Short mmCIF file of C-alpha atoms in Angstrom, two decimals:
data_model
loop_
_atom_site.label_atom_id
_atom_site.label_comp_id
_atom_site.label_asym_id
_atom_site.label_seq_id
_atom_site.Cartn_x
_atom_site.Cartn_y
_atom_site.Cartn_z
CA MET A 219 126.37 128.84 100.43
CA THR A 220 128.88 128.04 98.23
CA ALA A 221 132.44 126.67 98.34
CA LYS A 222 133.32 130.07 97.11
CA THR A 223 133.11 131.65 100.97
CA ILE A 224 136.64 131.01 102.18
CA PRO A 225 136.56 130.69 106.25
CA PHE A 226 139.32 131.95 108.05
CA CYS A 227 140.74 129.10 110.65
CA PRO A 228 138.97 129.51 114.03
CA LEU A 229 141.94 128.85 115.53
CA CYS A 230 145.00 130.21 114.39
CA ASN A 231 142.86 132.92 111.63
CA GLY A 232 144.63 131.64 109.14
CA THR A 233 143.69 131.28 105.16
CA THR A 234 142.21 128.43 104.28
CA THR A 235 141.47 126.50 101.00
CA LEU A 236 138.78 123.94 100.30
CA PHE A 237 139.33 120.23 101.30
CA SER A 238 136.38 118.69 100.81
CA GLU A 239 132.53 118.64 100.08
CA TYR A 240 130.70 115.37 101.69
CA LYS A 241 126.95 115.89 101.87
CA GLU A 242 126.98 119.13 100.60
CA ARG A 243 128.74 120.36 104.15
CA TYR A 244 132.67 122.27 103.04
CA TYR A 245 135.66 121.27 104.48
CA TYR A 246 138.93 123.56 104.32
CA ASN A 247 142.42 122.93 105.10
CA CYS A 248 144.44 126.15 106.58
CA THR A 249 147.49 126.92 105.01
CA ILE A 250 149.07 127.59 108.85
CA CYS A 251 147.80 125.19 111.70
CA GLN A 252 147.02 122.30 109.17
CA ALA A 253 143.82 122.07 110.89
CA ILE A 254 140.69 120.62 108.84
CA LEU A 255 137.37 122.30 109.66
CA LEU A 256 134.11 122.54 108.95
CA HIS A 257 132.49 125.74 107.18
CA PRO A 258 131.20 127.48 110.18
CA GLU A 259 127.76 128.78 108.35
CA GLN A 260 127.02 124.86 108.79
CA TYR A 261 127.53 124.30 112.63
CA MET A 262 124.45 122.77 114.06
CA SER A 263 122.61 125.20 116.01
CA PHE A 264 123.03 125.09 120.29
CA GLU A 265 119.48 122.98 120.60
CA ASN A 266 120.16 120.93 117.82
CA GLU A 267 123.68 119.86 118.99
CA GLU A 268 121.83 119.22 122.72
CA LYS A 269 119.41 116.71 120.67
CA HIS A 270 122.65 115.13 119.08
CA TYR A 271 124.36 114.74 122.18
CA GLN A 272 121.53 112.83 123.96
CA PHE A 273 122.00 110.32 121.56
CA HIS A 274 125.45 109.58 122.36
CA ASN A 275 125.54 105.96 123.93
CA ASN A 276 127.13 106.85 126.88
CA ASN A 277 127.14 103.70 129.63
CA VAL A 278 129.30 104.14 131.61
CA GLU A 279 128.67 100.48 132.93
CA ASP A 280 129.89 99.27 129.84
CA LYS A 281 133.11 97.02 129.86
CA GLY A 282 134.08 98.61 126.37
CA TYR A 283 133.74 102.34 126.68
CA LEU A 284 135.88 102.17 129.88
CA ASN A 285 137.96 100.35 127.94
CA PHE A 286 138.27 103.23 124.97
CA VAL A 287 138.32 105.53 128.07
CA ALA A 288 141.96 103.59 129.37
CA PRO A 289 144.31 106.02 128.16
CA ILE A 290 142.84 109.02 129.83
CA THR A 291 142.00 107.21 132.99
CA SER A 292 145.31 105.53 133.51
CA GLY A 293 147.19 108.66 132.15
CA ILE A 294 145.56 110.57 135.68
CA LEU A 295 145.95 107.49 137.71
CA ASN A 296 149.17 107.08 136.68
CA GLN A 297 150.76 110.45 137.01
CA PHE A 298 148.52 112.24 139.21
CA SER A 299 147.05 111.15 143.53
CA SER A 300 143.75 111.00 144.79
CA GLU A 301 144.99 114.84 146.59
CA ASN A 302 144.52 116.21 143.32
CA THR A 303 141.92 117.87 141.76
CA GLY A 304 140.66 117.20 138.20
CA LEU A 305 137.73 118.32 135.38
CA ASP A 306 135.96 116.37 133.29
CA PHE A 307 135.84 119.04 130.16
CA GLY A 308 132.96 118.14 127.81
CA ALA A 309 131.85 115.46 130.41
CA GLY A 310 128.36 114.77 128.78
CA THR A 311 125.15 112.88 129.01
CA GLY A 312 127.77 110.30 131.70
CA SER A 313 131.25 109.89 131.80
CA ALA A 314 133.38 106.60 132.01
CA VAL A 315 135.79 108.97 132.64
CA SER A 316 134.54 110.90 135.90
CA LYS A 317 133.17 107.03 136.62
CA VAL A 318 136.43 105.52 137.21
CA LEU A 319 138.59 108.30 138.76
CA CYS A 320 135.85 108.68 141.28
CA ASP A 321 135.68 104.93 142.61
CA ASN A 322 138.98 105.41 142.53
CA ASN A 323 138.33 108.23 145.26
CA TYR A 324 139.79 110.97 142.58
CA GLN A 325 138.47 114.46 143.13
CA ILE A 326 137.18 115.34 139.64
CA GLU A 327 134.27 117.81 138.56
CA GLN A 328 132.43 117.99 135.62
CA TYR A 329 131.21 120.65 133.18
CA ASP A 330 129.44 120.19 130.27
CA PRO A 331 127.59 123.76 128.09
CA TYR A 332 125.02 120.86 127.86
CA PHE A 333 124.75 118.87 130.92
CA HIS A 334 127.27 120.04 133.54
CA ASN A 335 126.44 123.81 133.49
CA PHE A 336 128.23 125.36 136.05
CA PRO A 337 130.17 128.19 135.17
CA GLU A 338 131.51 128.79 138.25
CA LEU A 339 133.91 125.10 137.72
CA LEU A 340 135.53 127.66 135.42
CA GLU A 341 136.44 129.86 137.65
CA LYS A 342 139.23 127.30 139.73
CA GLN A 343 142.13 125.99 138.36
CA TYR A 344 143.09 122.32 138.23
CA ASP A 345 145.93 119.89 138.17
CA TYR A 346 144.60 117.67 135.55
CA ILE A 347 142.16 118.04 132.61
CA ALA A 348 140.56 114.84 131.20
CA SER A 349 138.80 115.98 127.27
CA CYS A 350 137.57 113.14 126.12
CA GLU A 351 136.19 113.46 122.41
CA VAL A 352 135.56 116.82 123.17
CA ILE A 353 137.74 118.88 121.42
CA GLU A 354 136.54 117.71 117.44
CA HIS A 355 133.27 119.86 118.99
CA PHE A 356 134.75 123.19 119.45
CA HIS A 357 133.37 125.77 117.96
CA HIS A 358 135.96 128.13 118.75
CA PRO A 359 138.98 126.49 119.87
CA ALA A 360 141.21 129.46 119.97
CA LYS A 361 139.22 130.25 122.96
CA GLU A 362 138.34 127.21 124.25
CA PHE A 363 142.16 126.16 124.33
CA GLY A 364 143.04 129.14 126.11
CA LEU A 365 140.52 128.63 128.07
CA LEU A 366 141.54 125.13 129.11
CA LYS A 367 145.17 126.40 129.88
CA LYS A 368 143.37 129.19 132.26
CA LEU A 369 142.38 126.15 134.48
CA LEU A 370 145.06 124.48 134.68
CA LYS A 371 147.32 124.94 137.65
CA PRO A 372 151.22 125.18 137.19
CA ASN A 373 152.72 121.97 136.54
CA GLY A 374 149.27 121.04 135.57
CA LYS A 375 148.48 117.98 133.04
CA LEU A 376 145.76 118.15 129.71
CA PHE A 377 144.25 115.04 128.57
CA CYS A 378 142.66 114.98 125.14
CA MET A 379 141.23 112.32 123.61
CA THR A 380 140.30 112.69 119.74
CA HIS A 381 141.14 111.02 116.30
CA LEU A 382 143.94 112.99 114.16
CA TYR A 383 144.15 112.89 110.96
CA ASP A 384 146.88 112.51 108.30
CA THR A 385 147.37 112.40 104.37
CA SER A 386 147.31 107.74 105.13
CA ILE A 387 143.28 108.62 105.43
CA ASP A 388 141.16 109.29 102.54
CA PHE A 389 139.04 111.68 103.56
CA GLU A 390 136.47 111.01 101.67
CA LYS A 391 136.18 107.56 103.71
CA TRP A 392 136.91 108.46 106.90
CA TYR A 393 134.06 107.57 109.87
CA TYR A 394 135.31 110.30 112.13
CA LYS A 395 134.03 113.54 108.94
CA ASN A 396 130.79 111.84 109.23
CA ASP A 397 129.46 113.06 112.58
CA HIS A 398 127.70 116.92 111.75
CA THR A 399 129.18 118.06 115.10
CA HIS A 400 132.84 116.93 114.59
CA VAL A 401 133.57 120.65 113.05
CA PHE A 402 137.23 121.11 113.92
CA MET A 403 139.55 118.04 113.11
CA TYR A 404 143.78 118.06 114.46
CA GLN A 405 146.83 117.12 112.43
CA LYS A 406 150.20 116.62 114.05
CA GLU A 407 151.32 119.65 112.99
CA THR A 408 147.76 121.67 114.55
CA ILE A 409 148.66 120.29 118.42
CA GLU A 410 151.92 121.58 117.60
CA TYR A 411 150.58 124.67 116.83
CA ILE A 412 148.37 124.71 120.02
CA ALA A 413 150.86 123.79 122.59
CA GLN A 414 153.52 126.66 120.94
CA GLN A 415 150.70 129.26 120.65
CA PHE A 416 149.17 127.93 124.36
CA GLY A 417 152.21 127.82 126.55
CA PHE A 418 152.61 124.68 127.20
CA SER A 419 155.97 123.19 128.33
CA GLN A 420 155.71 120.28 125.94
CA PHE A 421 152.88 117.50 124.51
CA SER A 422 153.42 114.48 123.73
CA ILE A 423 150.72 112.02 121.05
CA GLU A 424 149.65 107.85 121.93
CA ASN A 425 147.25 106.95 118.95
CA ARG A 426 144.30 108.79 120.24
CA LEU A 427 145.83 110.55 123.37
CA ILE A 428 147.24 114.07 123.20
CA THR A 429 148.73 115.15 126.32
CA PHE A 430 149.58 118.84 126.87
CA CYS A 431 151.75 119.50 129.62
CA TYR A 432 152.05 123.38 131.93
#
């Protein structure tokens, strides 16, 4: 593959321009939603991604991990009650988000295409959805954000955590793109596009925490 095979953006189908080359991986910038994306031909296979995620250190007893997910868990604990139902979308091998909420007697289901593949959970609706360090892994963000919106009840909220890119960051030195499974990275403009395109009434960005409101 060469840099001449220009992909379309998998979120908005916009045209893209070559943004960076890193370790023979080609990254593109969408001219419409401003996302930064890895060329789809360079995505890992499903099997290799599963092996990669198995090496993630997701110790749900680790205080550092619990503190890291606190923006999501605090948001849910402060804005919803134990009577509400939630979904941990992309829960992985061990979810600190689910642990904290279950410890507080909250009702949250875990879904993950690799480790909690229960498609029946995607036939329900939830008051809140947590997606912690997941959306940067989306291969088909238009499809996946459409699904997340569909899974929310009216007045529900989608809590996402990811590291947004902005022009103050030196992309060549940015740690976040070094993970080969981080295939779709967001800027503020990308979040604005998602909110408008998928019919969220409003959104907020607080450091790594992005909250979409139905």
